[in-house]
GROMACS .gro file of C-alpha atoms in nm:
model
  457
    1UNK     CA    1   0.000   0.000   0.000
    2UNK     CA    2   0.128   0.345  -0.087
    3UNK     CA    3   0.251   0.543   0.210
    4UNK     CA    4   0.054   0.869   0.219
    5UNK     CA    5   0.165   1.115   0.483
    6UNK     CA    6   0.129   1.487   0.537
    7UNK     CA    7   0.476   1.636   0.558
    8UNK     CA    8   0.585   1.964   0.708
    9UNK     CA    9   0.610   2.106   0.352
   10UNK     CA   10   0.246   2.011   0.297
   11UNK     CA   11   0.151   2.182   0.623
   12UNK     CA   12   0.322   2.504   0.515
   13UNK     CA   13   0.102   2.514   0.203
   14UNK     CA   14  -0.203   2.596   0.416
   15UNK     CA   15  -0.291   2.968   0.449
   16UNK     CA   16  -0.135   3.119   0.760
   17UNK     CA   17  -0.462   3.288   0.861
   18UNK     CA   18  -0.741   3.032   0.850
   19UNK     CA   19  -1.117   3.045   0.894
   20UNK     CA   20  -1.267   2.881   1.201
   21UNK     CA   21  -1.410   2.534   1.117
   22UNK     CA   22  -1.787   2.529   1.092
   23UNK     CA   23  -1.826   2.270   1.370
   24UNK     CA   24  -1.661   2.511   1.616
   25UNK     CA   25  -1.884   2.795   1.501
   26UNK     CA   26  -2.199   2.590   1.544
   27UNK     CA   27  -2.091   2.497   1.895
   28UNK     CA   28  -2.023   2.862   1.972
   29UNK     CA   29  -2.324   3.019   1.801
   30UNK     CA   30  -2.460   3.179   2.118
   31UNK     CA   31  -2.136   3.353   2.219
   32UNK     CA   32  -1.981   3.485   1.894
   33UNK     CA   33  -1.632   3.435   2.034
   34UNK     CA   34  -1.487   3.409   1.683
   35UNK     CA   35  -1.637   3.726   1.533
   36UNK     CA   36  -1.521   4.087   1.582
   37UNK     CA   37  -1.741   4.326   1.777
   38UNK     CA   38  -1.604   4.661   1.658
   39UNK     CA   39  -1.315   4.629   1.409
   40UNK     CA   40  -1.235   4.403   1.113
   41UNK     CA   41  -0.874   4.323   1.025
   42UNK     CA   42  -0.815   4.143   0.698
   43UNK     CA   43  -1.071   4.026   0.441
   44UNK     CA   44  -1.276   3.771   0.638
   45UNK     CA   45  -1.504   4.025   0.811
   46UNK     CA   46  -1.437   4.327   0.592
   47UNK     CA   47  -1.744   4.525   0.491
   48UNK     CA   48  -1.978   4.408   0.765
   49UNK     CA   49  -2.224   4.690   0.841
   50UNK     CA   50  -2.192   4.652   1.218
   51UNK     CA   51  -1.818   4.726   1.192
   52UNK     CA   52  -1.850   5.040   0.981
   53UNK     CA   53  -1.802   5.278   1.274
   54UNK     CA   54  -1.434   5.187   1.324
   55UNK     CA   55  -1.390   5.132   0.948
   56UNK     CA   56  -1.475   5.498   0.893
   57UNK     CA   57  -1.203   5.592   1.144
   58UNK     CA   58  -0.923   5.398   0.970
   59UNK     CA   59  -0.832   5.676   0.720
   60UNK     CA   60  -0.782   5.904   1.021
   61UNK     CA   61  -0.566   5.634   1.178
   62UNK     CA   62  -0.358   5.616   0.860
   63UNK     CA   63  -0.315   5.992   0.868
   64UNK     CA   64  -0.192   5.974   1.229
   65UNK     CA   65   0.052   5.699   1.136
   66UNK     CA   66   0.228   5.894   0.860
   67UNK     CA   67   0.223   6.230   1.041
   68UNK     CA   68   0.581   6.340   1.103
   69UNK     CA   69   0.717   6.118   0.827
   70UNK     CA   70   0.840   6.206   0.479
   71UNK     CA   71   0.636   5.915   0.339
   72UNK     CA   72   0.284   5.958   0.199
   73UNK     CA   73  -0.003   5.717   0.148
   74UNK     CA   74   0.079   5.649  -0.217
   75UNK     CA   75   0.435   5.551  -0.132
   76UNK     CA   76   0.324   5.304   0.135
   77UNK     CA   77   0.053   5.165  -0.091
   78UNK     CA   78   0.303   5.105  -0.369
   79UNK     CA   79   0.533   4.914  -0.133
   80UNK     CA   80   0.247   4.689  -0.023
   81UNK     CA   81   0.158   4.625  -0.388
   82UNK     CA   82   0.511   4.495  -0.439
   83UNK     CA   83   0.435   4.229  -0.176
   84UNK     CA   84   0.070   4.179  -0.265
   85UNK     CA   85   0.095   3.812  -0.366
   86UNK     CA   86   0.265   3.724  -0.038
   87UNK     CA   87   0.000   3.913   0.158
   88UNK     CA   88  -0.285   3.745  -0.030
   89UNK     CA   89  -0.135   3.400   0.023
   90UNK     CA   90  -0.183   3.442   0.398
   91UNK     CA   91  -0.560   3.416   0.354
   92UNK     CA   92  -0.797   3.168   0.192
   93UNK     CA   93  -0.825   3.232  -0.182
   94UNK     CA   94  -1.204   3.237  -0.188
   95UNK     CA   95  -1.189   3.561   0.014
   96UNK     CA   96  -0.891   3.733  -0.151
   97UNK     CA   97  -1.013   3.686  -0.509
   98UNK     CA   98  -1.304   3.917  -0.433
   99UNK     CA   99  -1.060   4.210  -0.439
  100UNK     CA  100  -0.831   4.345  -0.707
  101UNK     CA  101  -0.473   4.414  -0.606
  102UNK     CA  102  -0.525   4.786  -0.541
  103UNK     CA  103  -0.832   4.733  -0.320
  104UNK     CA  104  -0.663   4.454  -0.125
  105UNK     CA  105  -0.346   4.664  -0.077
  106UNK     CA  106  -0.560   4.955   0.044
  107UNK     CA  107  -0.730   4.725   0.295
  108UNK     CA  108  -0.392   4.599   0.419
  109UNK     CA  109  -0.261   4.955   0.451
  110UNK     CA  110  -0.555   5.082   0.656
  111UNK     CA  111  -0.573   4.775   0.879
  112UNK     CA  112  -0.198   4.759   0.937
  113UNK     CA  113  -0.170   5.127   1.027
  114UNK     CA  114  -0.460   5.089   1.269
  115UNK     CA  115  -0.280   4.801   1.443
  116UNK     CA  116   0.058   4.976   1.440
  117UNK     CA  117  -0.090   5.283   1.608
  118UNK     CA  118  -0.232   5.062   1.884
  119UNK     CA  119   0.103   4.891   1.937
  120UNK     CA  120   0.281   5.225   1.953
  121UNK     CA  121   0.038   5.373   2.205
  122UNK     CA  122   0.068   5.068   2.433
  123UNK     CA  123   0.448   5.040   2.426
  124UNK     CA  124   0.580   5.395   2.396
  125UNK     CA  125   0.596   5.670   2.654
  126UNK     CA  126   0.258   5.842   2.675
  127UNK     CA  127   0.418   6.182   2.618
  128UNK     CA  128   0.539   6.064   2.275
  129UNK     CA  129   0.202   5.938   2.151
  130UNK     CA  130  -0.045   6.137   2.360
  131UNK     CA  131  -0.211   6.289   2.052
  132UNK     CA  132  -0.272   5.943   1.898
  133UNK     CA  133  -0.434   5.813   2.215
  134UNK     CA  134  -0.644   6.127   2.251
  135UNK     CA  135  -0.762   6.132   1.889
  136UNK     CA  136  -0.841   5.759   1.887
  137UNK     CA  137  -1.051   5.773   2.205
  138UNK     CA  138  -1.205   6.104   2.095
  139UNK     CA  139  -1.330   5.953   1.768
  140UNK     CA  140  -1.422   5.605   1.892
  141UNK     CA  141  -1.513   5.658   2.255
  142UNK     CA  142  -1.392   5.455   2.552
  143UNK     CA  143  -1.667   5.196   2.509
  144UNK     CA  144  -1.567   5.100   2.155
  145UNK     CA  145  -1.197   5.141   2.231
  146UNK     CA  146  -1.222   4.882   2.511
  147UNK     CA  147  -1.337   4.616   2.263
  148UNK     CA  148  -1.043   4.658   2.025
  149UNK     CA  149  -0.803   4.435   2.221
  150UNK     CA  150  -1.071   4.168   2.234
  151UNK     CA  151  -1.103   4.177   1.854
  152UNK     CA  152  -0.726   4.142   1.814
  153UNK     CA  153  -0.749   3.808   1.998
  154UNK     CA  154  -0.945   3.658   1.708
  155UNK     CA  155  -0.781   3.408   1.475
  156UNK     CA  156  -0.972   3.528   1.170
  157UNK     CA  157  -0.904   3.894   1.247
  158UNK     CA  158  -0.532   3.923   1.175
  159UNK     CA  159  -0.297   4.123   0.953
  160UNK     CA  160   0.013   3.942   0.819
  161UNK     CA  161   0.312   4.011   1.042
  162UNK     CA  162   0.524   4.077   0.736
  163UNK     CA  163   0.298   4.367   0.633
  164UNK     CA  164   0.316   4.520   0.982
  165UNK     CA  165   0.694   4.486   0.987
  166UNK     CA  166   0.729   4.638   0.640
  167UNK     CA  167   0.522   4.947   0.720
  168UNK     CA  168   0.698   4.999   1.052
  169UNK     CA  169   1.037   5.004   0.883
  170UNK     CA  170   0.917   5.232   0.603
  171UNK     CA  171   0.763   5.478   0.850
  172UNK     CA  172   1.040   5.489   1.110
  173UNK     CA  173   1.337   5.401   0.888
  174UNK     CA  174   1.469   5.136   1.125
  175UNK     CA  175   1.423   4.783   1.251
  176UNK     CA  176   1.284   4.707   1.593
  177UNK     CA  177   0.926   4.607   1.524
  178UNK     CA  178   0.981   4.256   1.656
  179UNK     CA  179   1.086   4.380   1.999
  180UNK     CA  180   0.806   4.635   2.007
  181UNK     CA  181   0.547   4.374   1.914
  182UNK     CA  182   0.673   4.138   2.185
  183UNK     CA  183   0.645   4.420   2.439
  184UNK     CA  184   0.292   4.488   2.318
  185UNK     CA  185   0.188   4.125   2.367
  186UNK     CA  186   0.334   4.120   2.718
  187UNK     CA  187   0.163   4.447   2.806
  188UNK     CA  188  -0.177   4.328   2.683
  189UNK     CA  189  -0.153   3.985   2.849
  190UNK     CA  190   0.033   4.062   3.170
  191UNK     CA  191   0.039   4.439   3.212
  192UNK     CA  192   0.414   4.470   3.168
  193UNK     CA  193   0.628   4.607   2.889
  194UNK     CA  194   0.947   4.404   2.899
  195UNK     CA  195   0.936   4.032   2.812
  196UNK     CA  196   1.064   3.813   3.096
  197UNK     CA  197   1.122   3.507   2.882
  198UNK     CA  198   1.319   3.453   2.565
  199UNK     CA  199   1.051   3.462   2.294
  200UNK     CA  200   1.187   3.324   1.968
  201UNK     CA  201   1.109   3.514   1.647
  202UNK     CA  202   1.259   3.242   1.428
  203UNK     CA  203   1.075   3.166   1.214
  204UNK     CA  204   0.893   3.495   1.183
  205UNK     CA  205   0.539   3.466   1.325
  206UNK     CA  206   0.259   3.470   1.071
  207UNK     CA  207   0.059   3.730   1.266
  208UNK     CA  208   0.023   3.887   1.609
  209UNK     CA  209  -0.198   3.604   1.732
  210UNK     CA  210   0.089   3.361   1.670
  211UNK     CA  211   0.314   3.596   1.867
  212UNK     CA  212   0.064   3.598   2.153
  213UNK     CA  213   0.094   3.219   2.155
  214UNK     CA  214   0.474   3.226   2.161
  215UNK     CA  215   0.467   3.470   2.451
  216UNK     CA  216   0.245   3.249   2.669
  217UNK     CA  217   0.444   2.931   2.600
  218UNK     CA  218   0.793   3.083   2.607
  219UNK     CA  219   1.006   2.928   2.877
  220UNK     CA  220   1.379   2.906   2.938
  221UNK     CA  221   1.343   2.571   3.114
  222UNK     CA  222   1.171   2.319   2.889
  223UNK     CA  223   1.170   2.021   3.125
  224UNK     CA  224   0.797   2.058   3.180
  225UNK     CA  225   0.737   1.888   2.842
  226UNK     CA  226   0.876   1.542   2.813
  227UNK     CA  227   0.860   1.449   2.449
  228UNK     CA  228   0.935   1.780   2.282
  229UNK     CA  229   1.298   1.797   2.384
  230UNK     CA  230   1.394   1.442   2.293
  231UNK     CA  231   1.459   1.504   1.925
  232UNK     CA  232   1.705   1.765   1.807
  233UNK     CA  233   1.653   1.785   1.433
  234UNK     CA  234   1.347   1.929   1.259
  235UNK     CA  235   1.295   1.605   1.069
  236UNK     CA  236   1.287   1.403   1.390
  237UNK     CA  237   1.050   1.653   1.552
  238UNK     CA  238   0.817   1.638   1.253
  239UNK     CA  239   0.811   1.258   1.270
  240UNK     CA  240   0.733   1.269   1.642
  241UNK     CA  241   0.444   1.508   1.587
  242UNK     CA  242   0.299   1.297   1.308
  243UNK     CA  243   0.320   0.982   1.520
  244UNK     CA  244   0.154   1.166   1.809
  245UNK     CA  245  -0.137   1.260   1.586
  246UNK     CA  246  -0.167   0.906   1.453
  247UNK     CA  247  -0.163   0.755   1.802
  248UNK     CA  248  -0.426   1.003   1.923
  249UNK     CA  249  -0.649   0.916   1.630
  250UNK     CA  250  -0.607   0.543   1.695
  251UNK     CA  251  -0.684   0.594   2.063
  252UNK     CA  252  -1.008   0.771   1.977
  253UNK     CA  253  -1.103   0.487   1.743
  254UNK     CA  254  -1.020   0.222   2.004
  255UNK     CA  255  -0.740   0.079   1.789
  256UNK     CA  256  -0.450   0.123   2.029
  257UNK     CA  257  -0.398  -0.062   2.353
  258UNK     CA  258  -0.235   0.187   2.589
  259UNK     CA  259  -0.107  -0.094   2.810
  260UNK     CA  260   0.118  -0.198   2.526
  261UNK     CA  261   0.242   0.159   2.503
  262UNK     CA  262   0.329   0.187   2.870
  263UNK     CA  263   0.661   0.351   2.800
  264UNK     CA  264   0.492   0.659   2.660
  265UNK     CA  265   0.144   0.686   2.815
  266UNK     CA  266   0.061   0.586   3.171
  267UNK     CA  267  -0.258   0.587   3.375
  268UNK     CA  268  -0.139   0.896   3.560
  269UNK     CA  269  -0.126   1.082   3.228
  270UNK     CA  270  -0.508   1.072   3.220
  271UNK     CA  271  -0.580   1.106   3.593
  272UNK     CA  272  -0.709   1.433   3.734
  273UNK     CA  273  -0.800   1.583   4.069
  274UNK     CA  274  -0.950   1.917   4.166
  275UNK     CA  275  -0.764   2.185   4.359
  276UNK     CA  276  -0.943   2.116   4.688
  277UNK     CA  277  -0.899   1.741   4.647
  278UNK     CA  278  -0.524   1.784   4.601
  279UNK     CA  279  -0.510   2.027   4.892
  280UNK     CA  280  -0.667   1.765   5.118
  281UNK     CA  281  -0.378   1.535   5.026
  282UNK     CA  282  -0.116   1.789   5.125
  283UNK     CA  283  -0.047   1.942   4.781
  284UNK     CA  284  -0.023   2.317   4.823
  285UNK     CA  285  -0.042   2.566   4.536
  286UNK     CA  286   0.209   2.845   4.477
  287UNK     CA  287   0.243   3.095   4.189
  288UNK     CA  288   0.530   3.051   3.945
  289UNK     CA  289   0.489   3.405   3.809
  290UNK     CA  290   0.364   3.563   3.490
  291UNK     CA  291   0.501   3.467   3.152
  292UNK     CA  292   0.478   3.104   3.050
  293UNK     CA  293   0.198   2.851   3.069
  294UNK     CA  294   0.466   2.581   3.072
  295UNK     CA  295   0.586   2.694   3.412
  296UNK     CA  296   0.420   2.405   3.598
  297UNK     CA  297   0.623   2.210   3.849
  298UNK     CA  298   0.562   1.983   4.149
  299UNK     CA  299   0.812   1.967   4.434
  300UNK     CA  300   0.740   1.680   4.669
  301UNK     CA  301   0.841   1.672   5.035
  302UNK     CA  302   0.772   1.397   5.284
  303UNK     CA  303   0.439   1.505   5.427
  304UNK     CA  304   0.341   1.765   5.166
  305UNK     CA  305   0.411   1.889   4.815
  306UNK     CA  306   0.409   2.222   4.631
  307UNK     CA  307   0.251   2.258   4.288
  308UNK     CA  308   0.359   2.579   4.118
  309UNK     CA  309   0.127   2.716   3.851
  310UNK     CA  310   0.162   3.017   3.619
  311UNK     CA  311  -0.032   3.331   3.704
  312UNK     CA  312  -0.313   3.442   3.475
  313UNK     CA  313  -0.566   3.723   3.462
  314UNK     CA  314  -0.921   3.593   3.420
  315UNK     CA  315  -1.108   3.868   3.239
  316UNK     CA  316  -1.411   3.908   3.012
  317UNK     CA  317  -1.179   3.831   2.719
  318UNK     CA  318  -1.018   3.514   2.859
  319UNK     CA  319  -1.272   3.282   2.701
  320UNK     CA  320  -1.233   3.456   2.363
  321UNK     CA  321  -0.853   3.433   2.376
  322UNK     CA  322  -0.840   3.066   2.474
  323UNK     CA  323  -1.119   2.958   2.239
  324UNK     CA  324  -0.941   3.111   1.942
  325UNK     CA  325  -0.610   2.964   2.057
  326UNK     CA  326  -0.763   2.615   2.069
  327UNK     CA  327  -0.898   2.667   1.717
  328UNK     CA  328  -0.555   2.782   1.601
  329UNK     CA  329  -0.364   2.493   1.756
  330UNK     CA  330  -0.607   2.227   1.638
  331UNK     CA  331  -0.663   2.375   1.292
  332UNK     CA  332  -0.558   2.236   0.951
  333UNK     CA  333  -0.186   2.228   0.879
  334UNK     CA  334  -0.081   2.256   1.245
  335UNK     CA  335   0.177   2.009   1.373
  336UNK     CA  336   0.306   2.204   1.671
  337UNK     CA  337   0.266   2.078   2.025
  338UNK     CA  338  -0.079   2.174   2.151
  339UNK     CA  339   0.066   2.352   2.451
  340UNK     CA  340  -0.200   2.612   2.521
  341UNK     CA  341  -0.478   2.357   2.471
  342UNK     CA  342  -0.300   2.125   2.714
  343UNK     CA  343  -0.280   2.401   2.974
  344UNK     CA  344  -0.652   2.469   2.934
  345UNK     CA  345  -0.733   2.099   2.976
  346UNK     CA  346  -0.510   2.081   3.284
  347UNK     CA  347  -0.682   2.383   3.442
  348UNK     CA  348  -1.026   2.239   3.359
  349UNK     CA  349  -0.939   1.934   3.568
  350UNK     CA  350  -0.825   2.152   3.859
  351UNK     CA  351  -1.111   2.405   3.864
  352UNK     CA  352  -1.446   2.230   3.891
  353UNK     CA  353  -1.607   2.430   4.171
  354UNK     CA  354  -1.601   2.788   4.307
  355UNK     CA  355  -1.394   2.660   4.601
  356UNK     CA  356  -1.119   2.556   4.360
  357UNK     CA  357  -1.121   2.897   4.193
  358UNK     CA  358  -1.121   3.072   4.531
  359UNK     CA  359  -0.818   2.874   4.649
  360UNK     CA  360  -0.616   2.967   4.338
  361UNK     CA  361  -0.729   3.327   4.375
  362UNK     CA  362  -0.619   3.333   4.740
  363UNK     CA  363  -0.280   3.196   4.636
  364UNK     CA  364  -0.252   3.474   4.373
  365UNK     CA  365  -0.233   3.224   4.087
  366UNK     CA  366  -0.543   3.355   3.913
  367UNK     CA  367  -0.651   3.717   3.927
  368UNK     CA  368  -1.026   3.732   3.884
  369UNK     CA  369  -1.168   4.049   3.729
  370UNK     CA  370  -1.509   3.892   3.660
  371UNK     CA  371  -1.662   3.944   4.002
  372UNK     CA  372  -1.722   3.590   4.132
  373UNK     CA  373  -1.543   3.257   4.157
  374UNK     CA  374  -1.837   3.082   3.991
  375UNK     CA  375  -1.774   3.285   3.675
  376UNK     CA  376  -1.417   3.154   3.664
  377UNK     CA  377  -1.552   2.799   3.673
  378UNK     CA  378  -1.788   2.879   3.388
  379UNK     CA  379  -1.505   3.024   3.176
  380UNK     CA  380  -1.311   2.698   3.186
  381UNK     CA  381  -1.623   2.483   3.149
  382UNK     CA  382  -1.705   2.669   2.828
  383UNK     CA  383  -1.368   2.581   2.672
  384UNK     CA  384  -1.386   2.264   2.465
  385UNK     CA  385  -1.051   2.093   2.407
  386UNK     CA  386  -1.229   1.831   2.194
  387UNK     CA  387  -1.172   1.528   2.418
  388UNK     CA  388  -0.797   1.536   2.370
  389UNK     CA  389  -0.619   1.482   2.701
  390UNK     CA  390  -0.269   1.559   2.566
  391UNK     CA  391  -0.110   1.279   2.772
  392UNK     CA  392   0.248   1.372   2.683
  393UNK     CA  393   0.231   1.733   2.800
  394UNK     CA  394   0.281   1.783   3.175
  395UNK     CA  395   0.338   1.406   3.190
  396UNK     CA  396   0.614   1.427   3.452
  397UNK     CA  397   0.409   1.662   3.669
  398UNK     CA  398   0.101   1.441   3.650
  399UNK     CA  399   0.302   1.131   3.743
  400UNK     CA  400   0.448   1.308   4.048
  401UNK     CA  401   0.101   1.424   4.152
  402UNK     CA  402  -0.033   1.069   4.133
  403UNK     CA  403   0.264   0.929   4.325
  404UNK     CA  404   0.208   1.176   4.606
  405UNK     CA  405  -0.172   1.141   4.594
  406UNK     CA  406  -0.160   0.761   4.624
  407UNK     CA  407   0.111   0.749   4.891
  408UNK     CA  408  -0.047   0.682   5.231
  409UNK     CA  409   0.275   0.758   5.416
  410UNK     CA  410   0.291   1.105   5.257
  411UNK     CA  411  -0.074   1.199   5.284
  412UNK     CA  412  -0.207   1.069   5.617
  413UNK     CA  413  -0.086   1.372   5.814
  414UNK     CA  414  -0.225   1.602   5.545
  415UNK     CA  415  -0.561   1.426   5.566
  416UNK     CA  416  -0.557   1.457   5.946
  417UNK     CA  417  -0.484   1.829   5.924
  418UNK     CA  418  -0.747   1.879   5.654
  419UNK     CA  419  -1.010   1.698   5.861
  420UNK     CA  420  -0.950   1.852   6.202
  421UNK     CA  421  -0.762   2.177   6.141
  422UNK     CA  422  -0.940   2.314   5.834
  423UNK     CA  423  -1.093   2.597   6.039
  424UNK     CA  424  -1.070   2.739   6.395
  425UNK     CA  425  -1.409   2.582   6.471
  426UNK     CA  426  -1.283   2.238   6.374
  427UNK     CA  427  -0.984   2.291   6.603
  428UNK     CA  428  -1.205   2.408   6.889
  429UNK     CA  429  -1.434   2.110   6.838
  430UNK     CA  430  -1.134   1.875   6.852
  431UNK     CA  431  -1.002   2.042   7.171
  432UNK     CA  432  -1.347   2.030   7.328
  433UNK     CA  433  -1.397   1.666   7.238
  434UNK     CA  434  -1.050   1.578   7.368
  435UNK     CA  435  -1.111   1.769   7.692
  436UNK     CA  436  -1.449   1.604   7.738
  437UNK     CA  437  -1.294   1.263   7.687
  438UNK     CA  438  -1.015   1.344   7.935
  439UNK     CA  439  -1.254   1.464   8.206
  440UNK     CA  440  -1.483   1.165   8.146
  441UNK     CA  441  -1.189   0.932   8.204
  442UNK     CA  442  -1.096   1.119   8.522
  443UNK     CA  443  -1.454   1.109   8.649
  444UNK     CA  444  -1.480   0.741   8.576
  445UNK     CA  445  -1.150   0.675   8.752
  446UNK     CA  446  -1.241   0.865   9.070
  447UNK     CA  447  -1.581   0.698   9.082
  448UNK     CA  448  -1.443   0.348   9.039
  449UNK     CA  449  -1.411   0.091   9.325
  450UNK     CA  450  -1.037   0.073   9.258
  451UNK     CA  451  -0.997   0.440   9.342
  452UNK     CA  452  -1.203   0.398   9.665
  453UNK     CA  453  -0.992   0.100   9.769
  454UNK     CA  454  -0.668   0.284   9.696
  455UNK     CA  455  -0.787   0.581   9.900
  456UNK     CA  456  -0.870   0.368  10.208
  457UNK     CA  457  -0.529   0.206  10.204
   0.00000   0.00000   0.00000
């Protein structure tokens, strides 16, 4: 039989900016987490009447972008036309063929300048871009302006990174867009300008959404993933990814006996426990800081353990960001490790009740801006990772959790403390019960015939 396999070259032939699969849209039809609310970027949502308000502002945004430069609109448009085939290839052909080259280049120019102005206002000193911030909010209003970041989290709503980089260099006459864009992603996600981790820009990201992904998975210590660092060459890595996909597909079809694959997948890879359940077994939660979703580590001691988890802001846009990231990682032509999806699945197993969310909030692992712990639970419940448990990712951590969880010698003291010292009232009840038992024994002793006999003698 002929060997038919999708290679990495085949994967690269897919458009870099894809449409969301229909099955995901149908599942999400009540939330519209894949559609822009105020601004369209690229051809997929261009021309929608409900987005015309910001569309009418884009020429003003272009004017603000070129102000202070010796370049005019025609010059920038001509440079985009020189790269028009590359720009069009980033999108699905059925959408790009609706436009002639000039119209498509004009769309790219307006959308890219709009995005570049936002990046500049978020990363530069306010005194240097005060007029841009003022004019943008003046024309759009704070209400509309607050939705723009949300719309930039959408997979379908992206401008090719190459177009952004080209216009930045033409306008400012220098390189440096990559560092500025990384700072922008950190600021939007974590409220800080300077990246803490080493975010690779090789190869160049296809769009800002890809850069957002690199920021949240960047990590200097890669020991949290077990299978990704085994192979050194690209060819070996590609083979590993393909075999992972094949094995997952066979597992879903019931064609693979995991017991025969014990060297790669264990029972602990699929086990899960909630935050409060792990706490009752002596596993305490500590923050590992902002930056990387890979920063998960369990340190086991004799009677307790510490599970460090990355910090994350839970906001009204969290569900939108993660839903689009799942769609991106699981979409056609993707062979990368599904790292963000794996993190989401891992957190779904930890947070199943408001008590779990409250514990992580108290430990400053999640920062809840939604108003209640129940809403945090609902955010993660709404995220569908499509029944894929990603057994390889966090495999070492999960195995250590199971070892500690199932060890009676390590958990009996923790269970004792959790049962009797969970609250001051439990402690008082234990002291009262102990005191009552002690005085009952004393009373029984002094009332016994043995005590009377001993007293007479």
